[in-house]
Amino acid sequence: MTLLAPTLQAFFTDRLGRQQQASPRTIGTYRDAFRLLLRYLADQRGIPPSKVRIEDLDAEVILAFLDHLEGDRSNSARTRNARLAAVQSLFRYASLQLPEHAALIQRVLAIPQKRYLKPDVPFLTHPEVEALLAAPDRNTWEGRRDLAMLTLAVQTGLRVSELVGLNCADLTLGSGAYVRCRGKGRKERATPITKDTQAVLKAWTRERAGGPDCPLFPARNGQRLSRGAVERRVAKYRPQAEETRPTIRRKRLTPHVLRHTNAMDLLQQGIDPVVIALWLGHEDVRTTYSIYLHADMSIKERALATIRPATSKPGRYRPPDPLLAFLDSL
């Protein structure tokens, strides 16, 4: 094997696993990026993965690989940037292990992220949320599970990975009810639960009757639900929700949209964005400002209402004469 192979192995075991203690999801994302890159080199250059040298990964090859992702695999610019971030993370680690290749490494690190159009954040209105939550069949075990899961997702804004990672012990009901989860960066946070959500979860936990370490929302076989399974459940209920609320047809509807829905609901109720950032587990409060303040039309409308028309004359306001005001009102 070449020097690249042990460097790549040490990157996963030492840098990501031991030093950074990256989450399994982060490690999986980086793993997929290098699988694609090594297979690309095998297909395009005929180089077996174990024989790839760092000299084979110059900036021109990496740029060609990124073009392959967008052109041949129809990946979005956002996915392309995520793959580039994984490659550049390896090269930053390699700069310490292989200093003799510093020039090549610097050229790869200089590849810029691609800019892309960021659409407005999709979210559901209160009537649309009610239509979605009315869709699961309460006469079936899966329907009652899905109702509890979707209700919790809409009210807390948990990520899909956080939702499927919940155990029965992570839910505390009664006075001061809350749910505890481990989010990005292995950060734990607790999110309070409303009385309505608590009522749904009480009914579900009585039926679930699982041990502390059992998944709160299991599959039929008792195993933990996957992210894809949750996405399929949401997609299943979409047609029923659309029948009640046709406006849903114009919107994206995924589990992550439920997280956006919770954030927009908090923002429209006047909750400070700093609190919303803590609620959602954002690493940087600027993420909350840039995503949700931009999407909230009601805030823009209130700002517009305070603007003085361009045709108005400057000066201090003077009330009209009382007698003239009376005559004008007739």
PDB file of C-alpha atoms in Angstrom, residues 8-211:
ATOM      1  CA  LEU A   8      -6.433   7.826   5.473  1.00  0.00           C
ATOM      2  CA  GLN A   9      -6.860   5.088   8.082  1.00  0.00           C
ATOM      3  CA  ALA A  10      -5.192   7.222  10.760  1.00  0.00           C
ATOM      4  CA  PHE A  11      -7.395  10.159   9.750  1.00  0.00           C
ATOM      5  CA  PHE A  12     -10.512   8.159  10.627  1.00  0.00           C
ATOM      6  CA  THR A  13      -9.225   6.386  13.724  1.00  0.00           C
ATOM      7  CA  ASP A  14      -6.948   9.053  15.223  1.00  0.00           C
ATOM      8  CA  ARG A  15      -8.176  12.451  13.999  1.00  0.00           C
ATOM      9  CA  LEU A  16     -11.933  11.859  13.736  1.00  0.00           C
ATOM     10  CA  GLY A  17     -12.359   9.036  16.233  1.00  0.00           C
ATOM     11  CA  ARG A  18      -9.921   9.865  19.042  1.00  0.00           C
ATOM     12  CA  GLN A  19      -9.052  13.569  18.784  1.00  0.00           C
ATOM     13  CA  GLN A  20     -12.313  15.065  17.540  1.00  0.00           C
ATOM     14  CA  GLN A  21     -14.636  12.309  18.827  1.00  0.00           C
ATOM     15  CA  ALA A  22     -16.783  12.836  15.756  1.00  0.00           C
ATOM     16  CA  SER A  23     -20.290  11.430  15.750  1.00  0.00           C
ATOM     17  CA  PRO A  24     -21.075   8.248  13.805  1.00  0.00           C
ATOM     18  CA  ARG A  25     -23.054  10.358  11.345  1.00  0.00           C
ATOM     19  CA  THR A  26     -20.038  12.609  10.624  1.00  0.00           C
ATOM     20  CA  ILE A  27     -17.755   9.605  10.206  1.00  0.00           C
ATOM     21  CA  GLY A  28     -20.288   8.014   7.857  1.00  0.00           C
ATOM     22  CA  THR A  29     -20.514  11.174   5.749  1.00  0.00           C
ATOM     23  CA  TYR A  30     -16.717  11.384   5.412  1.00  0.00           C
ATOM     24  CA  ARG A  31     -16.504   7.648   4.654  1.00  0.00           C
ATOM     25  CA  ASP A  32     -18.989   8.002   1.798  1.00  0.00           C
ATOM     26  CA  ALA A  33     -17.008  10.895   0.321  1.00  0.00           C
ATOM     27  CA  PHE A  34     -13.795   8.854   0.123  1.00  0.00           C
ATOM     28  CA  ARG A  35     -15.619   5.803  -1.201  1.00  0.00           C
ATOM     29  CA  LEU A  36     -16.867   7.916  -4.086  1.00  0.00           C
ATOM     30  CA  LEU A  37     -13.446   9.478  -4.677  1.00  0.00           C
ATOM     31  CA  LEU A  38     -11.550   6.169  -4.687  1.00  0.00           C
ATOM     32  CA  ARG A  39     -14.133   4.534  -6.973  1.00  0.00           C
ATOM     33  CA  TYR A  40     -13.911   7.523  -9.294  1.00  0.00           C
ATOM     34  CA  LEU A  41     -10.129   7.083  -9.561  1.00  0.00           C
ATOM     35  CA  ALA A  42     -10.550   3.357 -10.174  1.00  0.00           C
ATOM     36  CA  ASP A  43     -13.071   3.960 -12.969  1.00  0.00           C
ATOM     37  CA  GLN A  44     -11.400   6.956 -14.616  1.00  0.00           C
ATOM     38  CA  ARG A  45      -7.702   6.260 -14.053  1.00  0.00           C
ATOM     39  CA  GLY A  46      -7.672   2.488 -13.466  1.00  0.00           C
ATOM     40  CA  ILE A  47      -5.932   2.916 -10.092  1.00  0.00           C
ATOM     41  CA  PRO A  48      -6.935   0.374  -7.398  1.00  0.00           C
ATOM     42  CA  PRO A  49      -7.886   2.134  -4.134  1.00  0.00           C
ATOM     43  CA  SER A  50      -4.982   0.612  -2.186  1.00  0.00           C
ATOM     44  CA  LYS A  51      -2.534   1.858  -4.856  1.00  0.00           C
ATOM     45  CA  VAL A  52      -3.674   5.497  -4.886  1.00  0.00           C
ATOM     46  CA  ARG A  53      -0.839   7.862  -4.019  1.00  0.00           C
ATOM     47  CA  ILE A  54      -1.250  11.366  -2.701  1.00  0.00           C
ATOM     48  CA  GLU A  55       0.327  12.557  -5.975  1.00  0.00           C
ATOM     49  CA  ASP A  56      -2.737  11.113  -7.717  1.00  0.00           C
ATOM     50  CA  LEU A  57      -4.970  13.498  -5.767  1.00  0.00           C
ATOM     51  CA  ASP A  58      -3.817  16.858  -7.035  1.00  0.00           C
ATOM     52  CA  ALA A  59      -6.150  19.837  -7.401  1.00  0.00           C
ATOM     53  CA  GLU A  60      -7.019  19.018 -11.023  1.00  0.00           C
ATOM     54  CA  VAL A  61      -8.174  15.508 -10.075  1.00  0.00           C
ATOM     55  CA  ILE A  62     -10.226  16.766  -7.131  1.00  0.00           C
ATOM     56  CA  LEU A  63     -11.899  19.393  -9.342  1.00  0.00           C
ATOM     57  CA  ALA A  64     -12.672  16.728 -11.952  1.00  0.00           C
ATOM     58  CA  PHE A  65     -14.163  14.535  -9.207  1.00  0.00           C
ATOM     59  CA  LEU A  66     -16.367  17.421  -8.038  1.00  0.00           C
ATOM     60  CA  ASP A  67     -17.538  18.003 -11.615  1.00  0.00           C
ATOM     61  CA  HIS A  68     -18.319  14.274 -11.828  1.00  0.00           C
ATOM     62  CA  LEU A  69     -20.511  14.529  -8.729  1.00  0.00           C
ATOM     63  CA  GLU A  70     -22.541  17.377 -10.199  1.00  0.00           C
ATOM     64  CA  GLY A  71     -22.601  16.280 -13.822  1.00  0.00           C
ATOM     65  CA  ASP A  72     -22.770  12.474 -13.720  1.00  0.00           C
ATOM     66  CA  ARG A  73     -24.366  11.859 -10.312  1.00  0.00           C
ATOM     67  CA  SER A  74     -26.624  14.962 -10.386  1.00  0.00           C
ATOM     68  CA  ASN A  75     -25.518  16.006  -6.910  1.00  0.00           C
ATOM     69  CA  SER A  76     -26.429  19.488  -5.730  1.00  0.00           C
ATOM     70  CA  ALA A  77     -23.832  22.178  -5.093  1.00  0.00           C
ATOM     71  CA  ARG A  78     -24.457  21.713  -1.386  1.00  0.00           C
ATOM     72  CA  THR A  79     -23.587  17.997  -1.598  1.00  0.00           C
ATOM     73  CA  ARG A  80     -20.567  18.842  -3.726  1.00  0.00           C
ATOM     74  CA  ASN A  81     -19.358  21.232  -1.029  1.00  0.00           C
ATOM     75  CA  ALA A  82     -19.826  18.592   1.675  1.00  0.00           C
ATOM     76  CA  ARG A  83     -17.664  16.131  -0.276  1.00  0.00           C
ATOM     77  CA  LEU A  84     -15.013  18.814  -0.784  1.00  0.00           C
ATOM     78  CA  ALA A  85     -15.031  19.596   2.947  1.00  0.00           C
ATOM     79  CA  ALA A  86     -14.314  15.931   3.717  1.00  0.00           C
ATOM     80  CA  VAL A  87     -11.404  15.820   1.259  1.00  0.00           C
ATOM     81  CA  GLN A  88      -9.919  19.065   2.559  1.00  0.00           C
ATOM     82  CA  SER A  89     -10.213  17.837   6.143  1.00  0.00           C
ATOM     83  CA  LEU A  90      -8.045  14.846   5.212  1.00  0.00           C
ATOM     84  CA  PHE A  91      -5.531  17.097   3.473  1.00  0.00           C
ATOM     85  CA  ARG A  92      -5.238  19.347   6.523  1.00  0.00           C
ATOM     86  CA  TYR A  93      -4.393  16.248   8.557  1.00  0.00           C
ATOM     87  CA  ALA A  94      -1.997  15.043   5.833  1.00  0.00           C
ATOM     88  CA  SER A  95      -0.136  18.370   5.919  1.00  0.00           C
ATOM     89  CA  LEU A  96       1.188  17.333   9.346  1.00  0.00           C
ATOM     90  CA  GLN A  97       1.922  13.733   8.381  1.00  0.00           C
ATOM     91  CA  LEU A  98       3.329  14.299   4.873  1.00  0.00           C
ATOM     92  CA  PRO A  99       5.059  17.703   4.864  1.00  0.00           C
ATOM     93  CA  GLU A 100       7.009  16.795   1.718  1.00  0.00           C
ATOM     94  CA  HIS A 101       3.744  17.197  -0.219  1.00  0.00           C
ATOM     95  CA  ALA A 102       2.976  20.644   1.197  1.00  0.00           C
ATOM     96  CA  ALA A 103       2.662  22.345  -2.202  1.00  0.00           C
ATOM     97  CA  LEU A 104       0.155  19.814  -3.548  1.00  0.00           C
ATOM     98  CA  ILE A 105      -1.819  19.902  -0.300  1.00  0.00           C
ATOM     99  CA  GLN A 106      -2.038  23.692  -0.324  1.00  0.00           C
ATOM    100  CA  ARG A 107      -3.427  23.696  -3.860  1.00  0.00           C
ATOM    101  CA  VAL A 108      -6.188  21.277  -2.830  1.00  0.00           C
ATOM    102  CA  LEU A 109      -6.962  23.320   0.284  1.00  0.00           C
ATOM    103  CA  ALA A 110      -7.276  26.407  -1.918  1.00  0.00           C
ATOM    104  CA  ILE A 111     -10.218  24.945  -3.884  1.00  0.00           C
ATOM    105  CA  PRO A 112     -13.171  27.181  -2.980  1.00  0.00           C
ATOM    106  CA  GLN A 113     -16.636  26.100  -1.928  1.00  0.00           C
ATOM    107  CA  LYS A 114     -19.212  26.592  -4.657  1.00  0.00           C
ATOM    108  CA  ARG A 115     -21.838  29.265  -4.148  1.00  0.00           C
ATOM    109  CA  TYR A 116     -25.447  28.292  -4.698  1.00  0.00           C
ATOM    110  CA  LEU A 117     -28.908  29.777  -4.493  1.00  0.00           C
ATOM    111  CA  LYS A 118     -30.412  29.332  -1.054  1.00  0.00           C
ATOM    112  CA  PRO A 119     -34.216  28.942  -1.215  1.00  0.00           C
ATOM    113  CA  ASP A 120     -36.518  30.228   1.499  1.00  0.00           C
ATOM    114  CA  VAL A 121     -36.986  27.898   4.435  1.00  0.00           C
ATOM    115  CA  PRO A 122     -40.109  25.727   3.974  1.00  0.00           C
ATOM    116  CA  PHE A 123     -42.448  25.418   6.956  1.00  0.00           C
ATOM    117  CA  LEU A 124     -46.047  24.494   7.710  1.00  0.00           C
ATOM    118  CA  THR A 125     -48.780  26.728   9.093  1.00  0.00           C
ATOM    119  CA  HIS A 126     -50.842  25.695  12.121  1.00  0.00           C
ATOM    120  CA  PRO A 127     -53.761  24.372  10.000  1.00  0.00           C
ATOM    121  CA  GLU A 128     -51.298  22.383   7.861  1.00  0.00           C
ATOM    122  CA  VAL A 129     -49.690  20.876  10.964  1.00  0.00           C
ATOM    123  CA  GLU A 130     -53.120  19.867  12.259  1.00  0.00           C
ATOM    124  CA  ALA A 131     -53.879  18.189   8.924  1.00  0.00           C
ATOM    125  CA  LEU A 132     -50.619  16.237   9.056  1.00  0.00           C
ATOM    126  CA  LEU A 133     -51.155  15.083  12.636  1.00  0.00           C
ATOM    127  CA  ALA A 134     -54.703  13.987  11.786  1.00  0.00           C
ATOM    128  CA  ALA A 135     -53.420  11.644   9.072  1.00  0.00           C
ATOM    129  CA  PRO A 136     -52.014   8.704  11.140  1.00  0.00           C
ATOM    130  CA  ASP A 137     -54.545   5.940  11.835  1.00  0.00           C
ATOM    131  CA  ARG A 138     -55.072   5.886  15.600  1.00  0.00           C
ATOM    132  CA  ASN A 139     -56.596   2.404  15.374  1.00  0.00           C
ATOM    133  CA  THR A 140     -53.222   0.842  14.507  1.00  0.00           C
ATOM    134  CA  TRP A 141     -50.034   0.490  16.542  1.00  0.00           C
ATOM    135  CA  GLU A 142     -47.925   2.157  13.865  1.00  0.00           C
ATOM    136  CA  GLY A 143     -50.406   5.026  13.548  1.00  0.00           C
ATOM    137  CA  ARG A 144     -50.279   5.752  17.278  1.00  0.00           C
ATOM    138  CA  ARG A 145     -46.487   5.584  17.236  1.00  0.00           C
ATOM    139  CA  ASP A 146     -46.292   7.943  14.270  1.00  0.00           C
ATOM    140  CA  LEU A 147     -48.707  10.386  15.881  1.00  0.00           C
ATOM    141  CA  ALA A 148     -46.540  10.557  19.009  1.00  0.00           C
ATOM    142  CA  MET A 149     -43.351  10.858  16.958  1.00  0.00           C
ATOM    143  CA  LEU A 150     -44.625  13.601  14.646  1.00  0.00           C
ATOM    144  CA  THR A 151     -46.221  15.522  17.518  1.00  0.00           C
ATOM    145  CA  LEU A 152     -42.911  15.511  19.383  1.00  0.00           C
ATOM    146  CA  ALA A 153     -40.995  16.512  16.236  1.00  0.00           C
ATOM    147  CA  VAL A 154     -43.240  19.505  15.502  1.00  0.00           C
ATOM    148  CA  GLN A 155     -43.257  20.763  19.090  1.00  0.00           C
ATOM    149  CA  THR A 156     -39.556  20.339  19.900  1.00  0.00           C
ATOM    150  CA  GLY A 157     -37.845  20.796  16.526  1.00  0.00           C
ATOM    151  CA  LEU A 158     -35.612  17.759  17.041  1.00  0.00           C
ATOM    152  CA  ARG A 159     -33.457  16.671  14.120  1.00  0.00           C
ATOM    153  CA  VAL A 160     -34.391  13.327  12.556  1.00  0.00           C
ATOM    154  CA  SER A 161     -31.205  11.736  13.916  1.00  0.00           C
ATOM    155  CA  GLU A 162     -32.064  13.038  17.391  1.00  0.00           C
ATOM    156  CA  LEU A 163     -35.635  11.794  17.108  1.00  0.00           C
ATOM    157  CA  VAL A 164     -34.760   8.216  16.134  1.00  0.00           C
ATOM    158  CA  GLY A 165     -31.948   8.190  18.701  1.00  0.00           C
ATOM    159  CA  LEU A 166     -34.290   8.779  21.646  1.00  0.00           C
ATOM    160  CA  ASN A 167     -34.612   6.095  24.307  1.00  0.00           C
ATOM    161  CA  CYS A 168     -37.493   5.714  26.724  1.00  0.00           C
ATOM    162  CA  ALA A 169     -35.316   7.092  29.538  1.00  0.00           C
ATOM    163  CA  ASP A 170     -34.775  10.338  27.589  1.00  0.00           C
ATOM    164  CA  LEU A 171     -38.417  11.333  28.116  1.00  0.00           C
ATOM    165  CA  THR A 172     -39.493  12.842  31.438  1.00  0.00           C
ATOM    166  CA  LEU A 173     -43.223  13.366  31.904  1.00  0.00           C
ATOM    167  CA  GLY A 174     -45.196  15.019  34.667  1.00  0.00           C
ATOM    168  CA  SER A 175     -44.340  18.363  36.264  1.00  0.00           C
ATOM    169  CA  GLY A 176     -41.653  20.110  34.199  1.00  0.00           C
ATOM    170  CA  ALA A 177     -41.848  17.559  31.374  1.00  0.00           C
ATOM    171  CA  TYR A 178     -38.960  17.555  28.891  1.00  0.00           C
ATOM    172  CA  VAL A 179     -37.060  15.400  26.431  1.00  0.00           C
ATOM    173  CA  ARG A 180     -33.272  15.063  26.478  1.00  0.00           C
ATOM    174  CA  CYS A 181     -31.272  14.346  23.351  1.00  0.00           C
ATOM    175  CA  ARG A 182     -27.718  14.320  22.076  1.00  0.00           C
ATOM    176  CA  GLY A 183     -27.335  16.581  19.062  1.00  0.00           C
ATOM    177  CA  LYS A 184     -24.543  17.628  16.721  1.00  0.00           C
ATOM    178  CA  GLY A 185     -21.097  17.751  18.235  1.00  0.00           C
ATOM    179  CA  ARG A 186     -22.205  15.307  20.959  1.00  0.00           C
ATOM    180  CA  LYS A 187     -23.912  18.165  22.762  1.00  0.00           C
ATOM    181  CA  GLU A 188     -26.778  17.244  25.055  1.00  0.00           C
ATOM    182  CA  ARG A 189     -29.780  19.499  25.470  1.00  0.00           C
ATOM    183  CA  ALA A 190     -33.169  19.322  27.134  1.00  0.00           C
ATOM    184  CA  THR A 191     -36.323  20.673  25.464  1.00  0.00           C
ATOM    185  CA  PRO A 192     -39.551  21.299  27.416  1.00  0.00           C
ATOM    186  CA  ILE A 193     -42.788  19.645  26.342  1.00  0.00           C
ATOM    187  CA  THR A 194     -46.216  21.256  26.244  1.00  0.00           C
ATOM    188  CA  LYS A 195     -49.281  19.755  27.949  1.00  0.00           C
ATOM    189  CA  ASP A 196     -50.849  18.711  24.643  1.00  0.00           C
ATOM    190  CA  THR A 197     -47.688  16.932  23.529  1.00  0.00           C
ATOM    191  CA  GLN A 198     -47.299  15.360  26.936  1.00  0.00           C
ATOM    192  CA  ALA A 199     -50.822  13.909  26.753  1.00  0.00           C
ATOM    193  CA  VAL A 200     -50.020  12.197  23.438  1.00  0.00           C
ATOM    194  CA  LEU A 201     -46.696  10.876  24.750  1.00  0.00           C
ATOM    195  CA  LYS A 202     -48.233   9.562  27.979  1.00  0.00           C
ATOM    196  CA  ALA A 203     -50.641   7.443  25.991  1.00  0.00           C
ATOM    197  CA  TRP A 204     -47.829   6.205  23.760  1.00  0.00           C
ATOM    198  CA  THR A 205     -45.372   5.340  26.575  1.00  0.00           C
ATOM    199  CA  ARG A 206     -48.069   3.340  28.392  1.00  0.00           C
ATOM    200  CA  GLU A 207     -48.561   1.301  25.245  1.00  0.00           C
ATOM    201  CA  ARG A 208     -44.851   1.188  24.399  1.00  0.00           C
ATOM    202  CA  ALA A 209     -43.865  -0.105  27.882  1.00  0.00           C
ATOM    203  CA  GLY A 210     -40.184  -0.199  26.975  1.00  0.00           C
ATOM    204  CA  GLY A 211     -37.144  -0.333  29.214  1.00  0.00           C
TER     205      GLY A 211
END
